Short mmCIF file of N, CA and C in Angstrom, two decimals:
data_model
loop_
_atom_site.label_atom_id
_atom_site.label_comp_id
_atom_site.label_asym_id
_atom_site.label_seq_id
_atom_site.Cartn_x
_atom_site.Cartn_y
_atom_site.Cartn_z
N MET A 1 117.20 68.20 72.62
CA MET A 1 117.05 68.58 73.99
C MET A 1 116.81 67.22 74.86
N GLU A 2 117.58 67.17 76.03
CA GLU A 2 117.50 66.09 76.82
C GLU A 2 116.13 66.05 77.72
N GLU A 3 115.79 64.85 78.06
CA GLU A 3 114.55 64.67 79.01
C GLU A 3 114.80 65.36 80.29
N GLN A 4 115.93 65.47 80.79
CA GLN A 4 116.22 66.13 82.00
C GLN A 4 116.06 67.70 81.98
N GLU A 5 116.43 68.21 80.74
CA GLU A 5 116.15 69.68 80.55
C GLU A 5 114.76 69.96 80.39
N ARG A 6 114.07 69.07 79.80
CA ARG A 6 112.63 69.18 79.45
C ARG A 6 111.81 69.06 80.89
N ASN A 7 112.24 68.16 81.72
CA ASN A 7 111.59 68.13 83.00
C ASN A 7 111.90 69.37 83.83
N ALA A 8 113.15 69.89 83.78
CA ALA A 8 113.40 71.09 84.51
C ALA A 8 112.54 72.17 84.14
N CYS A 9 112.30 72.30 82.67
CA CYS A 9 111.43 73.35 82.16
C CYS A 9 110.07 73.29 82.80
N TRP A 10 109.54 71.95 82.75
CA TRP A 10 108.18 71.75 83.27
C TRP A 10 108.10 72.14 84.67
N ASN A 11 109.14 71.76 85.45
CA ASN A 11 109.12 72.12 86.96
C ASN A 11 109.14 73.65 87.11
N ARG A 12 109.97 74.38 86.30
CA ARG A 12 110.07 75.78 86.45
C ARG A 12 108.66 76.41 86.03
N ALA A 13 108.09 75.81 84.96
CA ALA A 13 106.68 76.37 84.53
C ALA A 13 105.74 76.21 85.62
N CYS A 14 105.77 75.09 86.31
CA CYS A 14 104.79 74.80 87.40
C CYS A 14 105.03 75.82 88.52
N ASP A 15 106.31 76.01 88.88
CA ASP A 15 106.68 76.93 89.91
C ASP A 15 106.27 78.35 89.65
N CYS A 16 106.57 78.84 88.43
CA CYS A 16 106.16 80.12 87.99
C CYS A 16 104.71 80.31 88.03
N PHE A 17 104.00 79.34 87.56
CA PHE A 17 102.55 79.47 87.44
C PHE A 17 102.01 79.51 88.96
N ALA A 18 102.64 78.68 89.89
CA ALA A 18 102.13 78.58 91.20
C ALA A 18 102.34 80.03 91.83
N THR A 19 103.49 80.63 91.65
CA THR A 19 103.82 81.96 92.11
C THR A 19 102.82 83.07 91.61
N ALA A 20 102.53 82.94 90.38
CA ALA A 20 101.54 83.80 89.73
C ALA A 20 100.18 83.76 90.41
N LYS A 21 99.74 82.48 90.72
CA LYS A 21 98.44 82.28 91.34
C LYS A 21 98.43 82.96 92.68
N ILE A 22 99.52 82.72 93.39
CA ILE A 22 99.65 83.32 94.74
C ILE A 22 99.53 84.91 94.72
N PHE A 23 100.30 85.50 93.82
CA PHE A 23 100.20 86.94 93.73
C PHE A 23 99.03 87.50 93.11
N GLU A 24 98.34 86.68 92.22
CA GLU A 24 97.06 87.09 91.65
C GLU A 24 96.09 87.10 92.83
N ARG A 25 96.02 86.11 93.65
CA ARG A 25 95.10 86.06 94.80
C ARG A 25 95.39 87.19 95.75
N ARG A 26 96.54 87.53 95.97
CA ARG A 26 96.95 88.62 96.78
C ARG A 26 96.40 89.95 96.29
N ALA A 27 96.58 90.08 95.02
CA ALA A 27 96.15 91.24 94.26
C ALA A 27 94.68 91.45 94.50
N ARG A 28 93.94 90.37 94.35
CA ARG A 28 92.44 90.46 94.51
C ARG A 28 92.11 90.79 95.88
N ALA A 29 92.83 90.39 96.92
CA ALA A 29 92.52 90.65 98.30
C ALA A 29 92.85 92.15 98.56
N TYR A 30 94.00 92.65 98.05
CA TYR A 30 94.28 94.05 98.11
C TYR A 30 93.27 94.92 97.52
N GLN A 31 92.83 94.54 96.35
CA GLN A 31 91.77 95.34 95.50
C GLN A 31 90.55 95.51 96.27
N VAL A 32 90.10 94.44 97.03
CA VAL A 32 88.94 94.47 97.88
C VAL A 32 89.21 95.50 99.07
N LYS A 33 90.24 95.44 99.72
CA LYS A 33 90.55 96.34 100.72
C LYS A 33 90.63 97.79 100.31
N ILE A 34 91.28 97.98 99.16
CA ILE A 34 91.44 99.30 98.61
C ILE A 34 90.06 99.88 98.31
N ASP A 35 89.25 99.02 97.64
CA ASP A 35 87.89 99.47 97.29
C ASP A 35 87.02 99.85 98.56
N ALA A 36 87.28 99.09 99.67
CA ALA A 36 86.50 99.42 100.84
C ALA A 36 86.95 100.80 101.42
N VAL A 37 88.19 101.05 101.33
CA VAL A 37 88.70 102.48 101.78
C VAL A 37 88.04 103.51 100.88
N THR A 38 88.09 103.21 99.59
CA THR A 38 87.49 104.23 98.64
C THR A 38 86.06 104.44 98.77
N TYR A 39 85.29 103.25 98.97
CA TYR A 39 83.87 103.41 99.07
C TYR A 39 83.48 104.12 100.43
N LEU A 40 84.21 103.89 101.41
CA LEU A 40 83.95 104.49 102.84
C LEU A 40 84.34 106.00 102.69
N GLY A 41 85.43 106.30 101.94
CA GLY A 41 85.94 107.63 101.86
C GLY A 41 84.90 108.57 101.10
N VAL A 42 84.31 107.97 100.08
CA VAL A 42 83.40 108.71 99.32
C VAL A 42 81.93 108.52 99.74
N GLY A 43 81.60 107.23 100.12
CA GLY A 43 80.19 106.93 100.43
C GLY A 43 79.93 107.60 101.82
N GLY A 44 80.76 107.53 102.79
CA GLY A 44 80.37 108.05 104.18
C GLY A 44 79.95 109.58 104.08
N PRO A 45 80.76 110.38 103.49
CA PRO A 45 80.47 111.86 103.47
C PRO A 45 79.32 112.06 102.54
N ALA A 46 79.13 111.28 101.47
CA ALA A 46 78.07 111.48 100.55
C ALA A 46 76.72 111.07 101.18
N ILE A 47 76.65 110.07 101.95
CA ILE A 47 75.43 109.63 102.57
C ILE A 47 75.11 110.80 103.55
N PHE A 48 76.16 111.18 104.43
CA PHE A 48 75.87 112.20 105.38
C PHE A 48 75.32 113.50 104.71
N GLY A 49 75.92 113.85 103.55
CA GLY A 49 75.45 115.08 102.84
C GLY A 49 74.03 114.92 102.35
N ALA A 50 73.73 113.75 101.82
CA ALA A 50 72.42 113.49 101.39
C ALA A 50 71.38 113.49 102.44
N ALA A 51 71.67 113.01 103.59
CA ALA A 51 70.81 113.04 104.75
C ALA A 51 70.53 114.47 105.22
N VAL A 52 71.51 115.31 105.19
CA VAL A 52 71.44 116.70 105.50
C VAL A 52 70.54 117.43 104.55
N ALA A 53 70.80 117.11 103.31
CA ALA A 53 69.99 117.69 102.16
C ALA A 53 68.61 117.31 102.07
N ALA A 54 68.45 115.99 102.47
CA ALA A 54 67.00 115.55 102.49
C ALA A 54 66.17 115.98 103.67
N TRP A 55 66.79 115.92 104.87
CA TRP A 55 66.05 116.18 106.06
C TRP A 55 66.40 117.56 106.71
N GLY A 56 67.36 118.24 106.23
CA GLY A 56 67.77 119.48 106.70
C GLY A 56 68.74 119.36 107.90
N ALA A 57 69.07 120.44 108.43
CA ALA A 57 70.13 120.48 109.62
C ALA A 57 69.57 119.77 110.87
N ASP A 58 68.29 119.47 110.89
CA ASP A 58 67.75 118.82 112.05
C ASP A 58 68.28 117.39 112.16
N VAL A 59 68.79 116.86 111.10
CA VAL A 59 69.23 115.46 111.12
C VAL A 59 70.53 115.39 112.10
N LEU A 60 71.19 116.45 112.31
CA LEU A 60 72.26 116.55 113.14
C LEU A 60 71.95 116.34 114.60
N SER A 61 70.67 116.60 115.03
CA SER A 61 70.28 116.34 116.32
C SER A 61 69.75 114.95 116.65
N ASN A 62 69.53 114.23 115.60
CA ASN A 62 69.03 112.82 115.69
C ASN A 62 70.22 111.94 116.03
N ALA A 63 70.18 111.42 117.39
CA ALA A 63 71.26 110.67 117.87
C ALA A 63 71.49 109.35 117.07
N ALA A 64 70.52 108.64 116.61
CA ALA A 64 70.75 107.37 115.84
C ALA A 64 71.53 107.64 114.55
N THR A 65 71.14 108.76 113.93
CA THR A 65 71.83 109.13 112.63
C THR A 65 73.24 109.44 112.93
N MET A 66 73.41 110.18 114.02
CA MET A 66 74.89 110.65 114.33
C MET A 66 75.71 109.46 114.66
N ILE A 67 75.16 108.50 115.41
CA ILE A 67 75.96 107.36 115.83
C ILE A 67 76.34 106.56 114.50
N ILE A 68 75.42 106.40 113.49
CA ILE A 68 75.79 105.80 112.29
C ILE A 68 76.81 106.46 111.55
N VAL A 69 76.69 107.80 111.42
CA VAL A 69 77.71 108.61 110.78
C VAL A 69 79.04 108.51 111.51
N GLY A 70 79.09 108.59 112.76
CA GLY A 70 80.26 108.43 113.61
C GLY A 70 80.95 107.07 113.39
N LEU A 71 80.26 106.05 113.39
CA LEU A 71 80.73 104.69 113.11
C LEU A 71 81.41 104.53 111.74
N VAL A 72 80.68 105.10 110.81
CA VAL A 72 81.24 105.06 109.41
C VAL A 72 82.49 105.86 109.38
N GLY A 73 82.50 106.99 110.01
CA GLY A 73 83.65 107.85 110.06
C GLY A 73 84.83 107.15 110.69
N VAL A 74 84.53 106.43 111.83
CA VAL A 74 85.59 105.71 112.50
C VAL A 74 86.19 104.52 111.67
N ALA A 75 85.26 103.86 111.04
CA ALA A 75 85.70 102.79 110.07
C ALA A 75 86.52 103.29 108.92
N GLN A 76 86.14 104.40 108.42
CA GLN A 76 86.98 105.02 107.32
C GLN A 76 88.34 105.32 107.83
N VAL A 77 88.46 106.04 108.95
CA VAL A 77 89.76 106.45 109.54
C VAL A 77 90.67 105.16 109.78
N ALA A 78 90.00 104.12 110.38
CA ALA A 78 90.84 102.95 110.73
C ALA A 78 91.23 102.28 109.51
N LEU A 79 90.41 102.11 108.43
CA LEU A 79 90.81 101.47 107.22
C LEU A 79 91.96 102.25 106.40
N SER A 80 91.73 103.65 106.40
CA SER A 80 92.69 104.45 105.87
C SER A 80 94.02 104.36 106.39
N VAL A 81 94.11 104.32 107.82
CA VAL A 81 95.32 104.15 108.42
C VAL A 81 95.96 102.80 108.22
N ALA A 82 95.13 101.82 108.22
CA ALA A 82 95.67 100.48 107.85
C ALA A 82 96.19 100.45 106.52
N ALA A 83 95.51 101.01 105.53
CA ALA A 83 96.02 101.11 104.18
C ALA A 83 97.40 101.80 104.03
N LEU A 84 97.55 102.75 104.78
CA LEU A 84 98.81 103.46 104.71
C LEU A 84 99.90 102.75 105.46
N VAL A 85 99.60 102.22 106.66
CA VAL A 85 100.68 101.54 107.37
C VAL A 85 101.05 100.20 106.72
N ARG A 86 100.13 99.49 106.18
CA ARG A 86 100.36 98.17 105.47
C ARG A 86 100.77 98.32 104.06
N ASN A 87 100.74 99.56 103.55
CA ASN A 87 101.11 99.79 102.09
C ASN A 87 100.27 99.03 101.13
N TRP A 88 98.99 99.02 101.30
CA TRP A 88 98.11 98.24 100.39
C TRP A 88 98.17 98.67 98.98
N PRO A 89 98.25 99.95 98.62
CA PRO A 89 98.39 100.19 97.18
C PRO A 89 99.72 99.83 96.52
N GLU A 90 100.75 99.85 97.24
CA GLU A 90 102.09 99.38 96.85
C GLU A 90 102.07 97.84 96.64
N ASN A 91 101.57 97.18 97.75
CA ASN A 91 101.47 95.69 97.64
C ASN A 91 100.53 95.18 96.55
N TYR A 92 99.46 95.94 96.21
CA TYR A 92 98.58 95.61 95.20
C TYR A 92 99.26 95.73 93.84
N ALA A 93 99.97 96.82 93.73
CA ALA A 93 100.70 97.00 92.36
C ALA A 93 101.80 95.90 92.23
N TYR A 94 102.49 95.68 93.24
CA TYR A 94 103.60 94.64 93.14
C TYR A 94 102.96 93.26 92.87
N SER A 95 101.87 92.89 93.51
CA SER A 95 101.24 91.59 93.34
C SER A 95 100.83 91.48 91.85
N LYS A 96 100.11 92.52 91.32
CA LYS A 96 99.74 92.47 90.00
C LYS A 96 100.83 92.31 89.03
N GLN A 97 101.95 93.00 89.33
CA GLN A 97 103.11 92.98 88.42
C GLN A 97 103.77 91.53 88.49
N SER A 98 103.87 91.10 89.68
CA SER A 98 104.61 89.76 89.91
C SER A 98 103.74 88.60 89.24
N ALA A 99 102.42 88.68 89.36
CA ALA A 99 101.57 87.69 88.67
C ALA A 99 101.82 87.68 87.24
N ALA A 100 101.78 88.88 86.58
CA ALA A 100 101.90 89.02 85.15
C ALA A 100 103.28 88.49 84.77
N ILE A 101 104.35 88.78 85.48
CA ILE A 101 105.69 88.34 85.08
C ILE A 101 105.81 86.81 85.27
N ASN A 102 105.23 86.34 86.37
CA ASN A 102 105.32 84.80 86.60
C ASN A 102 104.51 84.04 85.59
N TYR A 103 103.29 84.57 85.13
CA TYR A 103 102.56 83.92 84.23
C TYR A 103 103.38 83.89 82.85
N GLN A 104 104.01 85.02 82.54
CA GLN A 104 104.79 85.06 81.32
C GLN A 104 105.92 84.04 81.39
N LEU A 105 106.62 83.99 82.60
CA LEU A 105 107.71 83.03 82.69
C LEU A 105 107.20 81.57 82.59
N ALA A 106 106.06 81.35 83.11
CA ALA A 106 105.46 79.97 83.05
C ALA A 106 105.24 79.53 81.64
N GLU A 107 104.75 80.51 80.87
CA GLU A 107 104.62 80.21 79.33
C GLU A 107 105.94 80.05 78.67
N GLU A 108 106.88 80.80 78.99
CA GLU A 108 108.20 80.61 78.37
C GLU A 108 108.74 79.21 78.69
N PHE A 109 108.67 78.82 79.92
CA PHE A 109 109.26 77.53 80.34
C PHE A 109 108.37 76.42 79.66
N LYS A 110 107.06 76.61 79.61
CA LYS A 110 106.25 75.53 79.01
C LYS A 110 106.69 75.36 77.43
N ASP A 111 106.96 76.61 76.76
CA ASP A 111 107.32 76.53 75.37
C ASP A 111 108.68 75.86 75.28
N LEU A 112 109.56 76.06 76.25
CA LEU A 112 110.87 75.44 76.13
C LEU A 112 110.71 73.93 76.38
N ALA A 113 109.76 73.59 77.31
CA ALA A 113 109.61 72.16 77.67
C ALA A 113 109.09 71.43 76.47
N VAL A 114 108.17 72.06 75.78
CA VAL A 114 107.63 71.30 74.56
C VAL A 114 108.71 71.35 73.48
N GLY A 115 109.59 72.29 73.39
CA GLY A 115 110.72 72.41 72.53
C GLY A 115 110.48 72.59 71.16
N ALA A 116 109.34 73.02 70.70
CA ALA A 116 109.01 73.25 69.37
C ALA A 116 109.66 74.46 68.78
N GLY A 117 110.40 74.25 67.67
CA GLY A 117 111.02 75.34 66.90
C GLY A 117 112.28 75.76 67.43
N TYR A 118 112.97 75.00 68.31
CA TYR A 118 114.32 75.34 68.91
C TYR A 118 115.33 74.29 68.41
N ASP A 119 116.44 74.82 67.93
CA ASP A 119 117.57 73.88 67.72
C ASP A 119 118.29 73.85 69.15
N ALA A 120 119.28 73.10 69.24
CA ALA A 120 119.94 72.91 70.62
C ALA A 120 120.58 74.21 71.11
N GLU A 121 121.16 74.94 70.16
CA GLU A 121 121.88 76.15 70.74
C GLU A 121 120.75 77.23 71.03
N ALA A 122 119.78 77.42 70.23
CA ALA A 122 118.71 78.42 70.44
C ALA A 122 117.96 78.03 71.82
N PHE A 123 117.84 76.78 72.01
CA PHE A 123 117.19 76.27 73.23
C PHE A 123 117.94 76.80 74.39
N ARG A 124 119.23 76.47 74.43
CA ARG A 124 120.08 76.82 75.60
C ARG A 124 120.14 78.34 75.84
N ILE A 125 120.24 79.04 74.71
CA ILE A 125 120.27 80.50 75.00
C ILE A 125 118.90 80.99 75.53
N GLU A 126 117.80 80.53 75.04
CA GLU A 126 116.49 80.89 75.60
C GLU A 126 116.28 80.47 77.07
N LEU A 127 116.81 79.11 77.24
CA LEU A 127 116.69 78.71 78.65
C LEU A 127 117.51 79.53 79.64
N GLN A 128 118.70 79.95 79.27
CA GLN A 128 119.50 80.84 80.16
C GLN A 128 118.86 82.16 80.39
N ARG A 129 118.24 82.67 79.41
CA ARG A 129 117.57 83.97 79.59
C ARG A 129 116.40 83.83 80.53
N ALA A 130 115.65 82.77 80.28
CA ALA A 130 114.36 82.59 81.13
C ALA A 130 114.82 82.17 82.52
N VAL A 131 115.86 81.41 82.74
CA VAL A 131 116.29 81.09 84.07
C VAL A 131 116.80 82.37 84.83
N ALA A 132 117.47 83.23 84.13
CA ALA A 132 118.01 84.49 84.72
C ALA A 132 116.86 85.35 85.19
N ARG A 133 115.87 85.47 84.28
CA ARG A 133 114.70 86.30 84.66
C ARG A 133 113.88 85.66 85.83
N ASP A 134 113.82 84.35 85.82
CA ASP A 134 113.13 83.68 86.96
C ASP A 134 113.78 83.78 88.18
N ARG A 135 115.12 83.69 88.15
CA ARG A 135 115.93 83.94 89.51
C ARG A 135 115.76 85.34 90.06
N SER A 136 115.80 86.29 89.15
CA SER A 136 115.57 87.75 89.55
C SER A 136 114.12 87.90 90.14
N GLN A 137 113.20 87.39 89.50
CA GLN A 137 111.79 87.51 89.99
C GLN A 137 111.60 86.74 91.29
N THR A 138 112.23 85.59 91.39
CA THR A 138 112.06 84.76 92.58
C THR A 138 112.70 85.52 93.70
N GLN A 139 113.86 86.10 93.50
CA GLN A 139 114.53 86.94 94.56
C GLN A 139 113.53 88.01 95.16
N GLN A 140 112.92 88.67 94.15
CA GLN A 140 112.07 89.81 94.54
C GLN A 140 110.83 89.29 95.28
N ASP A 141 110.28 88.15 94.77
CA ASP A 141 109.02 87.56 95.40
C ASP A 141 109.31 87.06 96.80
N THR A 142 110.60 86.53 97.08
CA THR A 142 110.92 85.93 98.19
C THR A 142 110.78 87.07 99.38
N GLY A 143 111.11 88.25 99.06
CA GLY A 143 111.07 89.32 99.96
C GLY A 143 109.66 89.75 100.43
N ARG A 144 108.71 89.10 99.71
CA ARG A 144 107.20 89.44 100.03
C ARG A 144 106.67 88.39 100.94
N HIS A 145 107.44 87.54 101.65
CA HIS A 145 107.10 86.63 102.75
C HIS A 145 105.78 85.71 102.31
N VAL A 146 106.06 84.86 101.37
CA VAL A 146 105.04 83.82 100.84
C VAL A 146 105.07 82.75 101.99
N SER A 147 103.89 82.51 102.47
CA SER A 147 103.72 81.51 103.62
C SER A 147 103.78 80.06 103.00
N ASP A 148 104.07 79.14 103.89
CA ASP A 148 103.94 77.77 103.45
C ASP A 148 102.63 77.28 102.95
N ARG A 149 101.73 77.78 103.46
CA ARG A 149 100.25 77.47 102.98
C ARG A 149 99.96 78.00 101.63
N GLU A 150 100.43 79.19 101.36
CA GLU A 150 100.40 79.82 100.01
C GLU A 150 101.13 79.05 99.08
N LYS A 151 102.33 78.70 99.43
CA LYS A 151 103.19 77.87 98.47
C LYS A 151 102.48 76.49 98.13
N THR A 152 101.90 75.88 99.08
CA THR A 152 101.23 74.59 98.86
C THR A 152 100.06 74.83 97.99
N TRP A 153 99.17 75.75 98.26
CA TRP A 153 98.14 76.10 97.38
C TRP A 153 98.48 76.43 95.97
N GLY A 154 99.52 77.26 95.89
CA GLY A 154 100.04 77.57 94.49
C GLY A 154 100.65 76.43 93.85
N HIS A 155 101.34 75.55 94.56
CA HIS A 155 101.93 74.36 94.00
C HIS A 155 100.86 73.49 93.39
N ARG A 156 99.78 73.31 94.11
CA ARG A 156 98.65 72.40 93.56
C ARG A 156 98.11 73.09 92.32
N HIS A 157 97.94 74.41 92.25
CA HIS A 157 97.52 75.01 90.97
C HIS A 157 98.45 74.76 89.87
N GLY A 158 99.74 74.84 90.09
CA GLY A 158 100.78 74.59 89.05
C GLY A 158 100.68 73.14 88.60
N LEU A 159 100.65 72.26 89.59
CA LEU A 159 100.53 70.77 89.08
C LEU A 159 99.19 70.54 88.32
N ARG A 160 98.17 71.12 88.73
CA ARG A 160 96.86 70.92 87.94
C ARG A 160 96.98 71.59 86.67
N GLN A 161 97.49 72.76 86.53
CA GLN A 161 97.53 73.43 85.26
C GLN A 161 98.33 72.68 84.18
N PHE A 162 99.47 72.13 84.60
CA PHE A 162 100.37 71.50 83.78
C PHE A 162 100.28 69.94 83.73
N GLN A 163 99.24 69.51 84.37
CA GLN A 163 98.99 68.02 84.50
C GLN A 163 100.14 67.30 84.83
N ARG A 164 100.76 67.56 86.05
CA ARG A 164 101.91 66.95 86.52
C ARG A 164 101.59 66.39 87.87
N SER A 165 102.23 65.22 88.16
CA SER A 165 102.03 64.50 89.48
C SER A 165 102.87 65.11 90.52
N CYS A 166 102.28 65.14 91.73
CA CYS A 166 103.09 65.58 92.89
C CYS A 166 104.19 64.59 93.26
N LEU A 167 105.36 65.11 93.51
CA LEU A 167 106.53 64.16 93.83
C LEU A 167 106.29 63.45 95.19
N ALA A 168 105.52 64.11 96.08
CA ALA A 168 105.40 63.50 97.39
C ALA A 168 104.28 62.42 97.40
N CYS A 169 103.11 62.63 96.72
CA CYS A 169 102.05 61.72 96.78
C CYS A 169 101.74 61.00 95.47
N ASN A 170 102.42 61.42 94.44
CA ASN A 170 102.27 60.79 93.07
C ASN A 170 100.82 60.99 92.61
N VAL A 171 100.13 61.93 93.04
CA VAL A 171 98.73 62.18 92.43
C VAL A 171 98.84 63.43 91.57
N MET A 172 98.01 63.32 90.54
CA MET A 172 97.95 64.53 89.62
C MET A 172 96.68 65.21 89.93
N PRO A 173 96.72 66.41 90.57
CA PRO A 173 95.51 67.16 91.03
C PRO A 173 94.60 67.39 89.91
N THR A 174 93.27 67.19 90.20
CA THR A 174 92.27 67.60 89.14
C THR A 174 91.35 68.64 89.70
N ASP A 175 91.47 69.06 90.98
CA ASP A 175 90.75 70.00 91.63
C ASP A 175 91.64 70.73 92.66
N MET A 176 91.03 71.69 93.34
CA MET A 176 91.65 72.48 94.32
C MET A 176 91.27 72.12 95.78
N LYS A 177 90.80 71.05 95.91
CA LYS A 177 90.43 70.60 97.22
C LYS A 177 91.52 70.19 98.04
N PRO A 178 91.59 70.59 99.31
CA PRO A 178 92.72 70.24 100.12
C PRO A 178 92.84 68.66 100.27
N THR A 179 93.99 68.26 100.58
CA THR A 179 94.21 66.71 100.80
C THR A 179 95.18 66.74 102.01
N THR A 180 95.58 65.54 102.38
CA THR A 180 96.63 65.28 103.40
C THR A 180 97.99 65.39 103.02
N CYS A 181 98.26 65.60 101.66
CA CYS A 181 99.67 65.64 101.21
C CYS A 181 100.33 67.01 101.69
N HIS A 182 101.47 66.89 102.33
CA HIS A 182 102.11 67.97 102.88
C HIS A 182 102.61 68.94 101.76
N GLN A 183 102.82 68.47 100.56
CA GLN A 183 103.40 69.18 99.46
C GLN A 183 102.35 69.82 98.55
N CYS A 184 101.30 69.16 98.32
CA CYS A 184 100.23 69.76 97.40
C CYS A 184 98.90 69.83 97.92
N GLY A 185 98.71 69.56 99.23
CA GLY A 185 97.24 69.59 99.63
C GLY A 185 96.92 70.19 100.93
N GLU A 186 97.85 70.45 101.77
CA GLU A 186 97.65 70.95 103.07
C GLU A 186 97.60 72.48 103.11
N PHE A 187 96.49 73.06 102.71
CA PHE A 187 96.41 74.50 102.63
C PHE A 187 95.04 74.95 103.11
#
């Protein structure tokens, strides 16, 4: 295996790992939002029902209690509408799937970069398969509007994970603190 092919595999491993981190972070954010909708959807009516059960129907004439119940209801409806309009469950599922696939691709490219157990022909076949899967996944991920900040953040994760130096600043990241490097630190 040539050094150029090995470096290409390391670069792809970093890129796939970076993308996995981006979608993993998105999945966590969607999970928090979905949990909030669920908690409000169950918790709001449960608290109201418990108040009526504890204090009787007179609780309905208590203005302060009704304001709180009303605010919880409005928040529940607003979050539920946002979840439907912004497709939070679908985006959550996609983000989880993309992260898993990209982590797997990163491992495949890492294994190819190390080159253990591959003769030249087997290496090329596995590389072609991994590249084809990576291109397909990249095409799907591109449709999910990854921002430049997310790309920079993910790139730093990839460089740190695989102990690679940034091509722009020649620094090998050891932490996730932002820097002034436009390629690996401005996020």
